[in-house]
Coordinates of C-alpha atoms in Angstrom, one line a residue:
M1 CA 24.7 -29.1 13.5
S2 CA 21.8 -28.0 15.7
H3 CA 18.5 -26.9 14.2
P4 CA 16.1 -24.3 15.6
S5 CA 13.1 -26.0 17.2
L6 CA 9.9 -26.1 15.2
V7 CA 6.3 -27.4 15.7
D8 CA 4.5 -29.2 12.8
T9 CA 1.0 -28.1 13.9
H10 CA -1.0 -30.2 11.4
A11 CA 0.0 -33.7 10.3
H12 CA -1.9 -37.0 9.6
L13 CA 0.4 -39.7 11.0
D14 CA -2.3 -42.3 11.7
G15 CA -2.8 -43.4 8.1
N16 CA -1.5 -46.3 6.0
R17 CA 1.1 -44.1 4.3
F18 CA 3.2 -44.0 7.5
A19 CA 2.4 -47.5 8.7
E20 CA 5.8 -49.0 7.6
D21 CA 8.2 -46.4 8.8
L22 CA 6.6 -44.1 11.4
E23 CA 9.5 -44.4 13.8
Q24 CA 12.0 -43.3 11.2
V25 CA 9.7 -40.4 10.1
I26 CA 9.5 -39.1 13.7
Q27 CA 13.2 -39.5 14.1
R28 CA 13.9 -37.6 10.9
A29 CA 11.7 -34.8 12.1
D30 CA 13.5 -34.7 15.5
D31 CA 16.8 -34.6 13.7
Q32 CA 15.6 -31.5 11.8
G33 CA 14.5 -29.8 15.0
V34 CA 10.8 -30.7 14.7
H35 CA 10.4 -32.0 18.2
S36 CA 6.6 -31.5 18.5
I37 CA 4.0 -32.7 16.0
I38 CA 0.2 -32.4 16.2
T39 CA -1.5 -35.3 14.4
V40 CA -5.0 -34.4 13.4
G41 CA -8.3 -36.4 13.6
C42 CA -10.6 -36.4 10.6
D43 CA -13.2 -39.0 11.7
L44 CA -13.8 -41.1 14.7
E45 CA -11.3 -43.8 13.7
S46 CA -8.5 -41.4 12.9
S47 CA -9.2 -39.4 16.1
R48 CA -8.8 -42.6 18.2
A49 CA -5.7 -43.5 16.3
S50 CA -4.2 -40.0 16.9
V51 CA -4.8 -40.2 20.6
D52 CA -3.1 -43.7 20.6
L53 CA -0.1 -42.1 19.0
T54 CA 0.2 -39.5 21.7
E55 CA 0.6 -42.4 24.2
R56 CA 3.4 -44.0 22.2
Y57 CA 5.5 -41.0 21.4
P58 CA 6.5 -38.1 23.7
G59 CA 6.6 -35.4 21.0
I60 CA 3.2 -36.3 19.5
Y61 CA 0.0 -34.4 20.3
A62 CA -3.5 -34.9 18.9
T63 CA -6.7 -33.3 17.9
V64 CA -10.1 -35.0 17.6
G65 CA -12.8 -34.1 15.2
I66 CA -14.9 -34.9 12.1
H67 CA -13.8 -33.5 8.8
P68 CA -16.6 -31.9 6.6
H69 CA -16.4 -34.8 4.2
D70 CA -17.8 -37.0 7.0
A71 CA -20.2 -34.5 8.5
A72 CA -23.1 -36.9 7.9
T73 CA -21.7 -39.3 10.5
V74 CA -22.0 -36.7 13.3
T75 CA -24.6 -37.9 15.9
P76 CA -25.1 -37.1 19.5
Q77 CA -23.5 -40.4 20.4
L78 CA -20.4 -39.6 18.2
L79 CA -20.1 -36.2 19.8
D80 CA -20.1 -37.9 23.2
E81 CA -17.3 -40.2 22.1
L82 CA -15.3 -37.2 20.8
A83 CA -15.8 -35.4 24.1
Q84 CA -14.4 -38.5 25.9
L85 CA -11.4 -38.6 23.6
A86 CA -10.8 -34.9 24.0
S87 CA -10.3 -35.4 27.7
A88 CA -7.0 -37.3 27.1
D89 CA -3.9 -35.4 28.4
K90 CA -2.3 -34.7 25.0
V91 CA -5.4 -33.7 23.0
V92 CA -4.9 -30.0 22.3
A93 CA -7.8 -29.1 20.0
I94 CA -11.1 -30.1 18.3
G95 CA -10.5 -30.6 14.6
E96 CA -10.2 -30.6 11.8
I97 CA -13.7 -29.3 11.4
G98 CA -15.2 -26.8 9.0
L99 CA -16.6 -26.6 5.5
D100 CA -15.5 -28.0 2.1
Y101 CA -17.4 -26.9 -1.0
Y102 CA -14.8 -28.1 -3.4
R103 CA -15.2 -31.9 -3.1
N104 CA -18.8 -31.7 -1.9
H105 CA -18.7 -35.1 -0.4
C106 CA -21.5 -34.1 2.0
P107 CA -24.5 -31.7 1.5
H108 CA -23.7 -28.1 2.7
D109 CA -26.5 -28.1 5.3
Q110 CA -25.1 -31.2 6.9
Q111 CA -21.6 -29.8 6.9
Q112 CA -22.8 -26.6 8.5
K113 CA -24.7 -28.4 11.2
A114 CA -21.7 -30.6 12.1
F115 CA -19.5 -27.6 12.1
R116 CA -21.6 -25.7 14.6
Q117 CA -22.0 -28.8 16.7
Q118 CA -18.3 -29.2 17.0
L119 CA -17.7 -25.6 17.7
A120 CA -20.1 -26.1 20.6
L121 CA -18.1 -29.2 21.6
A122 CA -14.9 -27.2 21.6
R123 CA -16.5 -24.6 23.9
Q124 CA -17.6 -27.4 26.2
C125 CA -14.2 -29.0 26.3
K126 CA -12.4 -25.6 26.6
L127 CA -10.2 -26.4 23.6
P128 CA -9.3 -24.4 20.5
V129 CA -10.4 -25.4 17.0
V130 CA -8.6 -26.4 13.8
I131 CA -10.6 -25.2 10.9
H132 CA -10.7 -26.7 7.4
D133 CA -11.9 -24.2 4.8
R134 CA -12.0 -25.0 1.1
D135 CA -13.9 -22.8 -1.3
A136 CA -16.2 -21.9 1.6
H137 CA -14.6 -18.7 2.9
D138 CA -17.8 -16.7 3.4
D139 CA -19.8 -19.4 5.1
V140 CA -16.8 -20.3 7.4
L141 CA -16.4 -16.7 8.5
A142 CA -20.1 -16.3 9.0
T143 CA -20.3 -19.4 11.1
L144 CA -17.3 -18.5 13.2
R145 CA -18.8 -15.0 13.9
E146 CA -22.3 -16.4 14.7
E147 CA -20.9 -19.0 17.0
K148 CA -18.6 -16.4 18.7
A149 CA -15.6 -18.4 17.9
E150 CA -13.3 -15.6 19.1
E151 CA -14.2 -16.9 22.6
I152 CA -12.8 -20.3 21.6
G153 CA -9.8 -19.5 19.6
G154 CA -8.1 -21.6 16.9
V155 CA -6.4 -21.7 13.5
L156 CA -7.4 -21.7 9.8
H157 CA -5.3 -24.6 8.7
C158 CA -3.7 -24.7 5.3
F159 CA -4.8 -21.1 4.8
S160 CA -5.9 -20.4 1.2
G161 CA -7.8 -17.1 1.3
D162 CA -6.8 -13.6 0.3
I163 CA -5.6 -10.7 2.5
E164 CA -9.2 -9.6 3.3
M165 CA -10.0 -13.1 4.5
A166 CA -6.8 -13.2 6.5
K167 CA -7.7 -9.9 8.2
A168 CA -11.2 -11.2 9.0
C169 CA -9.7 -14.3 10.6
L170 CA -7.2 -12.3 12.6
D171 CA -9.9 -10.0 13.8
L172 CA -11.5 -13.0 15.4
G173 CA -8.2 -13.7 17.2
F174 CA -7.4 -16.8 15.0
Y175 CA -4.0 -17.9 13.8
L176 CA -3.3 -18.7 10.1
S177 CA -1.3 -21.8 9.3
F178 CA 0.7 -22.4 6.1
T179 CA 1.9 -25.5 4.3
G180 CA 4.5 -26.3 1.7
T181 CA 2.2 -24.9 -0.9
I182 CA 3.8 -21.5 -0.2
T183 CA 6.9 -22.8 -1.9
Y184 CA 5.2 -23.4 -5.2
P185 CA 6.4 -21.1 -8.0
K186 CA 2.9 -19.8 -9.0
N187 CA 1.7 -19.2 -5.4
D188 CA 2.6 -15.5 -5.3
A189 CA -0.8 -14.4 -4.0
L190 CA -0.4 -16.6 -0.8
R191 CA 3.2 -15.3 -0.3
E192 CA 1.8 -11.8 -0.4
V193 CA -0.7 -12.7 2.3
I194 CA 2.2 -13.9 4.5
R195 CA 4.1 -10.7 3.7
Q196 CA 1.1 -8.7 5.2
V197 CA 0.2 -10.9 8.1
P198 CA 2.0 -10.4 11.5
T199 CA 4.4 -13.2 12.1
E200 CA 3.0 -13.4 15.6
R201 CA -0.2 -14.9 14.2
I202 CA 1.4 -17.5 11.9
L203 CA 1.8 -21.2 12.4
V204 CA 3.6 -23.8 10.1
E205 CA 2.4 -27.2 9.2
T206 CA 2.9 -30.0 6.6
D207 CA -0.6 -31.5 6.3
C208 CA 1.4 -34.6 5.6
P209 CA 1.2 -36.9 3.8
Y210 CA -0.2 -34.3 1.5
L211 CA 1.1 -31.0 0.0
A212 CA 4.8 -31.6 0.1
A213 CA 7.0 -28.5 -0.4
Q214 CA 8.5 -27.8 -3.9
P215 CA 11.7 -30.0 -3.5
W216 CA 9.5 -33.0 -2.7
R217 CA 6.3 -32.1 -4.7
G218 CA 4.4 -35.1 -5.7
K219 CA 6.0 -37.3 -3.1
R220 CA 4.8 -38.3 0.4
N221 CA 5.1 -35.3 2.7
E222 CA 6.4 -35.7 6.2
P223 CA 7.0 -33.5 9.3
S224 CA 10.7 -32.9 8.7
Y225 CA 9.8 -31.0 5.6
V226 CA 8.1 -28.2 7.6
V227 CA 11.5 -26.7 7.8
K228 CA 11.2 -25.7 4.1
T229 CA 8.0 -23.9 4.8
A230 CA 9.6 -22.0 7.7
E231 CA 12.5 -21.1 5.6
T232 CA 10.2 -19.7 2.9
I233 CA 8.4 -17.5 5.5
A234 CA 11.8 -16.3 6.7
E235 CA 12.7 -15.2 3.2
I236 CA 9.3 -13.4 2.7
K237 CA 9.6 -11.7 6.1
G238 CA 13.3 -10.8 5.9
L239 CA 13.9 -12.8 9.0
T240 CA 16.2 -15.8 9.8
L241 CA 14.9 -19.4 10.1
T242 CA 15.8 -19.1 13.8
D243 CA 13.5 -16.1 14.2
V244 CA 10.6 -17.8 12.4
A245 CA 11.1 -21.1 14.4
R246 CA 11.1 -19.1 17.7
I247 CA 8.0 -17.1 16.8
T248 CA 5.9 -19.9 15.4
S249 CA 6.9 -22.2 18.2
L250 CA 5.7 -19.6 20.7
N251 CA 2.5 -19.2 18.7
A252 CA 1.9 -23.0 18.9
F253 CA 2.6 -23.0 22.6
E254 CA 0.1 -20.1 23.2
L255 CA -2.6 -21.7 21.1
F256 CA -2.1 -25.4 21.8
G257 CA 0.2 -25.6 24.9
V258 CA 2.6 -27.7 22.8
G259 CA 6.3 -27.7 23.3
E260 CA 8.5 -25.5 25.5
V261 CA 9.3 -21.8 25.0
D262 CA 12.5 -20.2 26.2
Q263 CA 11.6 -16.8 27.7
A264 CA 15.1 -16.1 29.0
S265 CA 15.6 -13.3 26.6
K266 CA 13.6 -10.6 28.3
I267 CA 16.6 -8.1 28.5
A268 CA 18.6 -9.0 25.4
Y269 CA 16.9 -10.5 22.4
R270 CA 18.2 -11.3 18.9
I271 CA 16.4 -10.5 15.6
R272 CA 18.3 -11.2 12.4
D273 CA 21.8 -10.0 13.1
S274 CA 21.0 -7.3 15.7
L275 CA 20.8 -7.6 19.4
Y276 CA 18.0 -5.6 21.0
L277 CA 18.0 -4.4 24.6
N278 CA 14.8 -4.1 26.6
I279 CA 15.7 -2.1 29.7
T280 CA 12.3 -0.7 30.7
N281 CA 8.6 -1.2 30.1
R282 CA 7.9 2.4 31.0
C283 CA 7.0 5.0 28.3
S284 CA 6.2 8.7 28.1
N285 CA 3.6 7.9 25.4
R286 CA 0.7 5.6 25.3
C287 CA 0.6 4.9 21.6
S288 CA -2.6 3.4 20.2
F289 CA -0.7 1.1 17.9
C290 CA 1.7 -0.3 20.5
A291 CA 1.4 -4.1 20.6
K292 CA 2.3 -4.2 24.3
F293 CA -1.3 -3.3 25.1
R294 CA -2.3 -6.6 23.6
D295 CA 0.7 -8.6 24.9
F296 CA 4.4 -8.2 25.5
H297 CA 5.6 -10.5 22.7
V298 CA 7.8 -9.3 19.9
K299 CA 9.1 -11.7 17.3
G300 CA 8.7 -14.7 19.6
H301 CA 10.3 -12.9 22.6
Q302 CA 8.4 -12.2 25.8
L303 CA 9.5 -8.7 26.9
K304 CA 7.5 -8.1 30.1
L305 CA 10.1 -7.3 32.7
D306 CA 9.9 -8.5 36.3
H307 CA 12.1 -5.6 37.2
E308 CA 14.2 -3.0 35.5
P309 CA 17.7 -4.5 35.1
D310 CA 20.9 -2.9 36.3
F311 CA 24.2 -2.5 34.4
D312 CA 25.5 -6.0 35.5
E313 CA 22.3 -7.7 34.5
V314 CA 22.3 -6.0 31.1
I315 CA 25.9 -6.9 30.4
A316 CA 25.3 -10.5 31.5
A317 CA 22.4 -10.7 29.1
I318 CA 24.4 -9.3 26.2
G319 CA 27.3 -11.7 26.6
D320 CA 29.8 -11.4 23.8
P321 CA 28.5 -8.5 21.6
T322 CA 31.0 -9.0 18.7
G323 CA 28.7 -11.5 16.9
Y324 CA 26.1 -8.8 16.1
E325 CA 26.0 -6.1 13.4
E326 CA 24.6 -3.7 16.0
V327 CA 23.2 -3.4 19.5
V328 CA 19.9 -1.5 19.7
F329 CA 18.2 0.0 22.7
C330 CA 14.6 -0.8 21.8
G331 CA 12.2 -2.9 23.9
Y332 CA 8.7 -2.4 25.1
G333 CA 9.4 1.0 26.7
E334 CA 11.3 4.2 26.1
P335 CA 15.0 3.5 26.7
L336 CA 16.0 7.1 27.3
L337 CA 13.9 7.1 30.5
R338 CA 17.0 5.2 31.8
L339 CA 19.5 7.7 30.4
D340 CA 22.3 6.9 32.9
L341 CA 22.1 3.2 32.2
V342 CA 22.0 3.8 28.4
K343 CA 25.2 5.9 28.7
E344 CA 26.9 3.3 30.9
V345 CA 26.1 0.3 28.6
A346 CA 26.8 2.3 25.4
T347 CA 30.2 3.2 26.8
W348 CA 30.9 -0.5 27.4
L349 CA 29.8 -1.4 23.9
K350 CA 31.8 1.4 22.2
Q351 CA 34.9 0.2 24.0
R352 CA 34.4 -3.1 22.2
G353 CA 33.9 -1.4 18.8
I354 CA 30.1 -2.2 18.6
K355 CA 27.7 -0.1 16.6
V356 CA 25.0 1.4 18.9
R357 CA 21.5 2.4 17.9
I358 CA 18.7 3.9 20.0
N359 CA 15.0 3.8 19.1
S360 CA 13.3 6.6 20.9
D361 CA 10.0 8.6 21.1
G362 CA 12.1 11.8 21.1
Q363 CA 10.8 13.3 24.3
A364 CA 13.8 12.8 26.5
N365 CA 14.6 16.6 26.7
L366 CA 11.1 17.1 28.1
V367 CA 11.7 14.3 30.6
Y368 CA 15.0 15.8 31.9
Q369 CA 14.3 19.4 31.2
R370 CA 17.6 19.8 29.5
N371 CA 19.2 18.9 26.2
I372 CA 20.5 15.3 26.7
L373 CA 21.8 14.9 23.1
P374 CA 25.4 16.1 23.9
E375 CA 25.6 13.3 26.5
L376 CA 25.0 10.7 23.7
E377 CA 27.7 12.1 21.4
G378 CA 30.4 9.5 20.7
L379 CA 28.3 6.8 22.3
V380 CA 25.5 6.4 19.8
D381 CA 25.9 5.8 16.0
E382 CA 22.3 5.9 15.0
L383 CA 19.2 7.4 16.5
S384 CA 15.7 6.5 15.2
I385 CA 13.0 8.8 16.5
S386 CA 9.2 8.2 16.2
L387 CA 7.7 11.3 14.5
N388 CA 4.4 9.5 13.7
A389 CA 2.3 12.5 12.7
P390 CA 2.6 15.7 10.6
N391 CA 0.8 17.9 13.2
T392 CA 0.1 18.2 16.9
A393 CA -3.5 17.0 16.9
D394 CA -2.8 13.7 15.1
Y395 CA 0.3 13.1 17.2
Q396 CA -1.6 13.5 20.5
R397 CA -4.5 11.4 19.1
I398 CA -2.4 8.4 18.3
C399 CA 0.6 8.8 20.7
Q400 CA -1.1 10.3 23.8
S401 CA 2.0 11.9 25.2
C402 CA 2.1 12.5 28.9
F403 CA 3.3 16.1 28.0
G404 CA 0.2 16.9 26.1
D405 CA 0.5 19.1 23.1
E406 CA 4.0 20.1 24.2
G407 CA 5.1 16.5 23.5
Y408 CA 4.9 16.9 19.7
D409 CA 6.9 20.2 19.7
G410 CA 9.5 18.5 21.9
V411 CA 9.8 15.6 19.4
K412 CA 10.3 17.9 16.4
E413 CA 13.0 19.9 18.3
F414 CA 14.7 16.7 19.4
I415 CA 14.8 15.6 15.8
R416 CA 16.1 19.0 14.6
Q417 CA 19.0 19.0 17.1
A418 CA 20.0 15.4 16.9
P419 CA 22.2 15.5 13.8
T420 CA 24.6 17.9 15.6
Y421 CA 25.5 15.1 17.9
I422 CA 24.6 11.8 16.3
P423 CA 26.0 10.6 12.9
K424 CA 22.8 9.1 11.6
V425 CA 19.3 10.3 12.6
I426 CA 16.1 8.8 11.1
A427 CA 12.5 10.0 11.8
S428 CA 9.9 7.3 11.4
A429 CA 6.2 7.1 11.1
V430 CA 3.8 4.1 11.5
T431 CA 1.2 3.8 8.8
V432 CA -1.8 4.2 11.1
P433 CA -5.0 4.8 9.2
G434 CA -5.7 8.5 8.9
I435 CA -2.0 9.6 9.1
D436 CA -0.6 11.5 6.1
I437 CA 2.7 9.6 5.6
K438 CA 3.7 11.9 2.8
A439 CA 3.4 14.9 5.0
C440 CA 5.4 13.1 7.7
E441 CA 8.2 12.5 5.1
Q442 CA 8.1 16.1 4.0
L443 CA 8.4 17.3 7.6
A444 CA 11.4 15.0 8.3
E445 CA 13.1 16.5 5.2
E446 CA 12.4 20.0 6.6
L447 CA 13.9 18.9 9.9
G448 CA 17.0 17.7 8.1
V449 CA 16.9 13.9 8.7
E450 CA 16.1 10.7 6.8
F451 CA 12.6 9.2 6.9
R452 CA 11.5 5.6 7.3
T453 CA 8.0 4.2 7.2
R454 CA 7.0 1.4 9.6
I455 CA 4.1 -0.8 8.6
Y456 CA 1.1 -0.8 10.9
N457 CA -0.5 -4.2 11.5
E458 CA -4.0 -3.2 12.2
V459 CA -5.0 -6.8 12.8
G460 CA -1.8 -7.7 14.6

């Protein structure tokens, strides 16, 4: 049985608790699909040991840094040694660094000084940072802001804050990493944070040998157990383990350059049991909430097309469609801008008994200056149309249609006519701040279709 590929982004493999069986630990991780592990430095000794491990094992990477417990040891000479260690090929970050006001092993002022010094070191070395934050949320955030850490990038490891803290970190461009503690029965608050945070900003870790997931709680943790954390995130997000593995591995690659990412799925990409088709990056709107203006990733897939695929390329990318619940025309662009291709591919799919859905901005009749809905009859089972606003002014403000105010009237008329030709029609709205979702729902009802809310990730 093959396992989806995962990255354990925070482990401590250098200590005595792995001295006897490290080879077997790494092999067990590899057997579970955990092919890349980042082992993290906490002081000069563990940083050196972590770098040594990268030279012995191909799938091991390292960070170097001084934990806040040992902040008093940070001197100019030590920082020079860390900089030298950081130049090694497989050192991917400075960390773990930060503040710990729970144990208080070191005075707060010394912790803060060492934290700032190592943020400066990361900037010097052009490496991201791995942040330790325990009972010090306000000071960690203040320091990151003051040191312009958004220019450095990094991750809040073993995240323990609330959703406001999470949003503040994401506003800085940071990732949030979660451990096996999310599997603990009483940790509902942290699971709620995960529910609200975009998956594209989540990493998984073990923090082994500490914090084993619930099935192994109280025992030594190890990298293979990161699978349980990923499974829990999948349950929370309504995704598959494969989805979460793909997304978090891409996140780890983007932050740390660790592992390899398969970007072959630009045209046809799977999420849960649906296959999505990305056939154009063009659009008749320029929506303020569209993630493609930040990047072209969605659920771990890179959807920036080199060129618009033709029929043969799309069919080759689909392969055997019978293993999917549905095939959905929905990428980073408006699929009905390629109406002829949509009809050709949908015909091929219907000949094979496949359910077909289209996600559209609803302006195709304006594009073609005719009613194109009869051309989709018998080819499309479900049509999801982005309504997004209860009035013209709000629609144009957030969607910026190339048709101006005429765009919103065109969308409403498209929605009104669609049920005549398509068995299931849904109007949707994104929960952008300032948009009256209840009014959108009422308008959808007046237009004679179902309504669906799509959550807006303002920090995503």
